[in-house]
Coordinates of C-alpha atoms and ligand atoms in Angstrom, one line a residue:
M23 CA 0.0 0.0 0.0
S24 CA 1.2 3.5 -0.8
N25 CA 0.9 6.5 1.6
K26 CA 0.6 8.9 -1.2
V27 CA -2.0 11.4 -1.7
A28 CA -3.5 12.5 -5.1
V29 CA -5.8 15.4 -6.1
V30 CA -8.0 14.6 -9.1
T31 CA -10.0 17.4 -10.5
G32 CA -13.3 16.4 -12.3
A33 CA -13.6 13.4 -10.1
G34 CA -17.2 13.1 -9.5
R35 CA -17.9 11.4 -12.8
G36 CA -16.6 10.2 -16.2
L37 CA -12.8 9.8 -16.6
G38 CA -11.9 11.5 -13.4
L39 CA -14.0 9.0 -11.3
A40 CA -12.3 6.1 -13.0
I41 CA -8.9 7.6 -12.4
A42 CA -9.8 8.3 -8.8
D43 CA -11.2 4.8 -8.3
D44 CA -8.0 3.3 -10.0
L45 CA -5.7 5.4 -7.7
A46 CA -7.5 4.5 -4.6
A47 CA -7.4 0.8 -5.6
R48 CA -3.6 1.2 -5.7
G49 CA -3.6 2.4 -2.1
V50 CA -3.3 6.2 -2.9
R51 CA -5.5 8.5 -0.8
V52 CA -7.6 10.7 -3.1
V53 CA -8.9 14.1 -2.8
L54 CA -12.0 14.5 -5.2
A55 CA -12.5 17.9 -6.8
G56 CA -15.3 19.1 -8.9
R57 CA -18.3 21.4 -8.8
S58 CA -21.1 19.0 -8.0
S59 CA -20.9 18.0 -4.4
E60 CA -23.5 15.3 -5.0
H61 CA -21.4 13.6 -7.6
L62 CA -18.1 14.0 -5.3
E63 CA -19.9 12.6 -2.3
S64 CA -21.2 9.6 -4.2
A65 CA -17.6 9.0 -5.6
A66 CA -16.2 9.3 -2.1
A67 CA -18.7 6.9 -0.7
G68 CA -17.8 4.3 -3.3
I69 CA -14.2 4.5 -2.7
T70 CA -14.7 4.2 1.0
A71 CA -17.0 1.3 0.7
A72 CA -14.2 -0.4 -1.6
G73 CA -11.6 0.0 1.3
G74 CA -10.0 3.3 0.1
T75 CA -9.8 6.7 1.6
A76 CA -11.1 9.7 -0.2
V77 CA -12.3 13.3 0.7
A78 CA -14.6 15.4 -1.4
V79 CA -13.8 19.1 -1.9
P80 CA -16.2 21.0 -4.0
T81 CA -14.1 23.1 -6.3
D82 CA -14.5 25.4 -9.4
V83 CA -11.1 25.0 -11.0
T84 CA -11.5 28.3 -12.8
D85 CA -11.7 30.2 -9.6
A86 CA -8.3 30.9 -7.9
D87 CA -9.5 31.1 -4.3
S88 CA -11.5 27.9 -4.9
V89 CA -8.2 26.1 -6.0
T90 CA -6.3 27.6 -3.0
H91 CA -9.0 26.2 -0.7
L92 CA -8.6 22.8 -2.5
F93 CA -5.0 22.4 -2.0
A94 CA -5.1 23.8 1.7
T95 CA -7.8 21.3 2.5
A96 CA -5.8 18.4 0.9
N97 CA -2.7 19.5 2.9
E98 CA -4.6 19.8 6.0
A99 CA -6.3 16.5 5.7
F100 CA -3.3 14.4 4.7
G101 CA -0.2 16.5 5.3
R102 CA 1.0 16.0 1.8
V103 CA 0.1 16.0 -1.9
D104 CA 2.2 13.8 -4.2
V105 CA 0.1 13.7 -7.4
L106 CA -2.1 16.0 -9.2
V107 CA -4.4 14.8 -12.1
N108 CA -5.8 17.8 -14.0
N109 CA -8.8 16.1 -15.5
A110 CA -11.5 18.6 -15.3
G111 CA -12.5 19.8 -19.0
I112 CA -15.3 20.7 -21.0
T113 CA -16.0 20.9 -24.9
T114 CA -18.0 22.9 -27.3
Q115 CA -19.0 22.2 -30.9
V116 CA -19.6 25.4 -32.8
N117 CA -18.2 26.5 -36.1
V118 CA -15.5 29.3 -35.6
V119 CA -17.6 31.9 -37.5
D120 CA -20.5 31.4 -35.1
L121 CA -18.3 31.0 -32.0
D122 CA -18.8 33.8 -29.5
E123 CA -16.1 35.1 -27.2
T124 CA -18.0 34.0 -24.1
E125 CA -18.1 30.3 -25.2
W126 CA -14.4 30.5 -26.2
D127 CA -13.5 31.9 -22.8
R128 CA -15.5 29.2 -21.0
V129 CA -13.6 26.4 -22.6
F130 CA -10.2 28.0 -22.1
D131 CA -11.1 29.0 -18.5
T132 CA -11.7 25.5 -17.6
N133 CA -9.3 23.6 -19.8
V134 CA -6.3 25.9 -19.7
R135 CA -6.7 28.5 -16.7
G136 CA -8.1 25.7 -14.4
M137 CA -5.2 23.5 -15.3
F138 CA -2.8 26.4 -14.7
L139 CA -4.2 27.3 -11.2
C140 CA -4.2 23.6 -10.1
T141 CA -0.6 23.0 -11.3
R142 CA 0.7 26.2 -9.8
A143 CA -0.9 25.3 -6.3
A144 CA 0.6 21.8 -6.6
G145 CA 4.1 23.1 -7.8
R146 CA 4.4 25.3 -4.7
L147 CA 4.0 22.0 -2.5
F148 CA 6.1 19.9 -4.8
A149 CA 8.9 22.4 -4.9
E150 CA 9.2 22.2 -1.0
A151 CA 8.8 18.4 -1.0
R152 CA 11.4 18.1 -3.8
S153 CA 9.1 15.6 -5.6
G154 CA 5.7 15.4 -7.0
R155 CA 3.9 14.3 -10.3
V156 CA 1.2 16.0 -12.5
V157 CA -0.8 14.2 -15.1
N158 CA -2.6 16.5 -17.4
V159 CA -5.7 15.1 -19.3
A160 CA -5.3 16.5 -22.9
S161 CA -7.1 14.9 -25.9
V162 CA -6.2 13.6 -29.2
F163 CA -7.9 16.8 -30.5
G164 CA -5.1 18.6 -29.1
L165 CA -2.8 17.0 -31.8
L166 CA -5.4 17.0 -34.6
G167 CA -7.8 19.6 -36.2
R168 CA -11.5 18.8 -36.1
P169 CA -14.2 20.9 -37.7
G170 CA -16.3 22.7 -35.1
F171 CA -14.0 22.1 -32.3
S172 CA -11.6 25.1 -32.7
A173 CA -11.8 26.2 -29.2
Y174 CA -11.3 22.7 -27.6
C175 CA -8.6 21.7 -30.1
A176 CA -6.7 24.8 -29.4
S177 CA -7.2 24.4 -25.6
K178 CA -6.0 20.9 -25.5
G179 CA -3.1 21.9 -27.7
A180 CA -2.3 24.4 -24.9
V181 CA -2.4 21.6 -22.3
I182 CA 0.3 19.5 -24.3
N183 CA 2.6 22.4 -24.7
F184 CA 2.1 23.6 -21.1
T185 CA 2.9 20.2 -20.0
R186 CA 6.3 20.3 -21.9
S187 CA 7.0 23.8 -20.4
V188 CA 6.3 22.9 -16.7
A189 CA 8.2 19.6 -17.1
S190 CA 11.3 21.5 -18.2
E191 CA 10.8 24.0 -15.3
W192 CA 10.4 21.5 -12.5
S193 CA 13.0 18.9 -13.3
R194 CA 15.4 20.9 -11.2
F195 CA 13.5 20.0 -8.2
G196 CA 12.5 16.4 -9.1
A197 CA 9.0 16.7 -10.1
Q198 CA 7.5 15.1 -13.4
V199 CA 4.7 16.5 -15.6
N200 CA 3.3 14.4 -18.3
A201 CA 0.0 14.3 -20.2
V202 CA -2.4 11.7 -21.8
A203 CA -4.2 12.5 -25.0
P204 CA -7.3 10.1 -25.1
G205 CA -9.3 9.6 -28.2
Y206 CA -13.0 8.8 -27.7
I207 CA -13.9 7.3 -24.4
S208 CA -17.5 6.6 -23.4
T209 CA -18.5 9.4 -20.9
D210 CA -21.1 12.1 -20.6
I211 CA -19.0 14.3 -22.6
N212 CA -19.8 12.5 -25.8
A213 CA -23.3 11.1 -24.7
A214 CA -25.1 12.9 -27.6
M215 CA -22.7 11.6 -30.1
R216 CA -23.1 8.1 -29.0
A217 CA -27.0 8.4 -29.2
D218 CA -26.7 9.2 -33.0
E219 CA -26.2 5.9 -34.7
A220 CA -25.1 7.4 -38.1
L221 CA -22.7 9.8 -36.5
M222 CA -21.2 6.9 -34.3
A223 CA -20.6 4.7 -37.4
R224 CA -18.7 7.5 -39.1
V225 CA -16.7 8.1 -36.0
L226 CA -15.8 4.4 -35.6
Q227 CA -14.8 4.3 -39.1
R228 CA -11.8 6.7 -38.3
I229 CA -10.7 4.5 -35.5
P230 CA -8.6 1.4 -36.5
A231 CA -9.7 -0.3 -33.3
R232 CA -13.3 0.2 -34.4
R233 CA -14.4 0.9 -30.9
M234 CA -14.3 3.6 -28.2
G235 CA -12.1 3.4 -25.3
E236 CA -13.1 2.5 -21.7
P237 CA -12.6 4.9 -18.8
A238 CA -10.6 2.1 -17.1
E239 CA -8.1 1.8 -19.9
L240 CA -7.3 5.6 -19.6
A241 CA -7.2 5.3 -15.7
N242 CA -4.6 2.6 -16.1
V243 CA -2.3 4.9 -18.2
V244 CA -2.7 7.8 -15.8
G245 CA -1.9 5.5 -12.8
Y246 CA 1.2 4.6 -14.5
L247 CA 2.4 8.0 -15.2
A248 CA 1.3 9.0 -11.7
L249 CA 3.1 6.3 -9.7
D250 CA 5.0 3.8 -11.6
A251 CA 6.8 5.6 -14.6
P252 CA 10.5 6.3 -14.2
D253 CA 11.3 9.8 -13.1
F254 CA 13.3 10.3 -16.5
L255 CA 9.8 10.3 -18.3
T256 CA 8.7 14.0 -18.2
G257 CA 7.1 16.4 -20.5
Q258 CA 5.6 13.6 -22.7
T259 CA 2.1 13.0 -24.0
V260 CA 0.8 9.4 -24.1
V261 CA -1.9 8.9 -26.8
L262 CA -4.7 6.5 -25.9
D263 CA -6.8 6.5 -29.0
G264 CA -7.2 3.0 -30.6
G265 CA -4.9 4.2 -33.3
E266 CA -7.1 7.1 -34.5
S267 CA -4.3 9.6 -34.7
S268 CA -1.8 7.0 -36.5
V269 CA -3.9 6.9 -39.8
Ligands
NAP328 N1 -14.5 11.1 -22.9 C1 -13.7 11.4 -23.9 O1 -13.9 10.9 -24.9 C2 -12.4 12.3 -23.9 C3 -11.6 12.4 -25.0 C4 -10.4 13.2 -24.9 C5 -10.3 14.1 -23.6 N2 -11.1 14.0 -22.6 C6 -10.9 14.7 -21.6 O2 -11.1 14.1 -20.4 C7 -11.5 15.0 -19.4 C8 -12.6 14.4 -18.5 O3 -13.8 14.4 -19.5 P1 -15.0 13.3 -19.4 O4 -15.2 12.6 -20.7 O5 -14.9 12.5 -18.1 O6 -16.1 14.4 -19.3 P2 -17.4 14.5 -18.3 O7 -18.0 13.2 -18.1 O8 -18.2 15.6 -19.0 O9 -16.7 15.1 -17.0 C9 -16.0 16.3 -16.9 C10 -15.7 16.6 -15.4 O10 -15.0 17.8 -15.3 C11 -15.7 18.5 -14.2 N3 -15.6 20.0 -14.4 C12 -16.0 20.6 -15.4 N4 -15.9 22.0 -15.2 C13 -15.3 22.1 -14.0 C14 -14.7 23.2 -13.3 N5 -15.1 24.3 -13.7 N6 -14.4 22.9 -12.0 C15 -14.2 21.7 -11.6 N7 -14.5 20.5 -12.3 C16 -15.2 20.7 -13.5 C17 -17.0 18.0 -14.3 O11 -17.5 18.0 -12.8 P3 -18.7 19.2 -12.3 O12 -19.7 19.2 -13.5 O13 -19.3 18.5 -11.1 O14 -17.8 20.3 -12.1 C18 -16.8 16.5 -14.5 O15 -16.4 15.7 -13.3 C19 -11.7 16.3 -19.9 O16 -10.6 17.1 -19.7 C20 -11.9 16.0 -21.5 O17 -11.5 17.0 -22.2 C21 -12.3 13.1 -22.8

């Protein structure tokens, strides 16, 4: 069993919940962050029932005070933070000519500013501890262009290059920063797409594996980067997409 502590954002549902469950099953004490207390409490109850340790801290990652409160609470509860998983994220699908600036900002506030605020807070603890790991959940859309997804693609491209930059900064105090770039994985974020049979058939045609990924597959890669990967692995983005970006 590990005595490590991980903060996971967007941990109440979807990929964040799978990541938190996986880390808890590996013996990591998890701090669950997200806006919906109801989802967080239910996630924490599930982890506790399975024999793990979890605390729920309602958090809006776009809000600097809320993020400060998250890390202060994590540090008070456990006296340390070893891992941050920046998973909270949103998407939007609007052609760029119709995309208003409020919607653009909403995507960047969550996917980029939120990741920056949490990374900065974790980094202050990691610099003192002279160790720590961040795993940023980017997207294969951060490596590819997709019509209608300019704000999301640009925000996830920013996640990938932020990862490289912070990794280069933090190597001097022994902290690693990597990213995962998932392709399609079944969660709420793509529920509408999955309900559209014709659209799903077109999407699956683009994926050599001819299926979507499972949240547990992504959680497995995040767990590896957060706990098991060698310290020499930093600044990288691991793509998990059934081959979508390889063709
Ligand atoms: N599923 C996929 O196919 C896929 C593919 C590539 C990348 N991703 C990325 O994976 C991550 C998780 O996505 P998902 O598929 O699990 O989506 P999801 O089911 O829609 O979950 C999104 C999570 O982010 C949280 N969140 C959103 N805004 C937040 C905010 N301001 N503060 C705190 N938490 C916030 C949500 O919780 P609350 O609403 O309670 O705040 C929720 O837990 C995202 O970064 C997404 O871009 C997903």
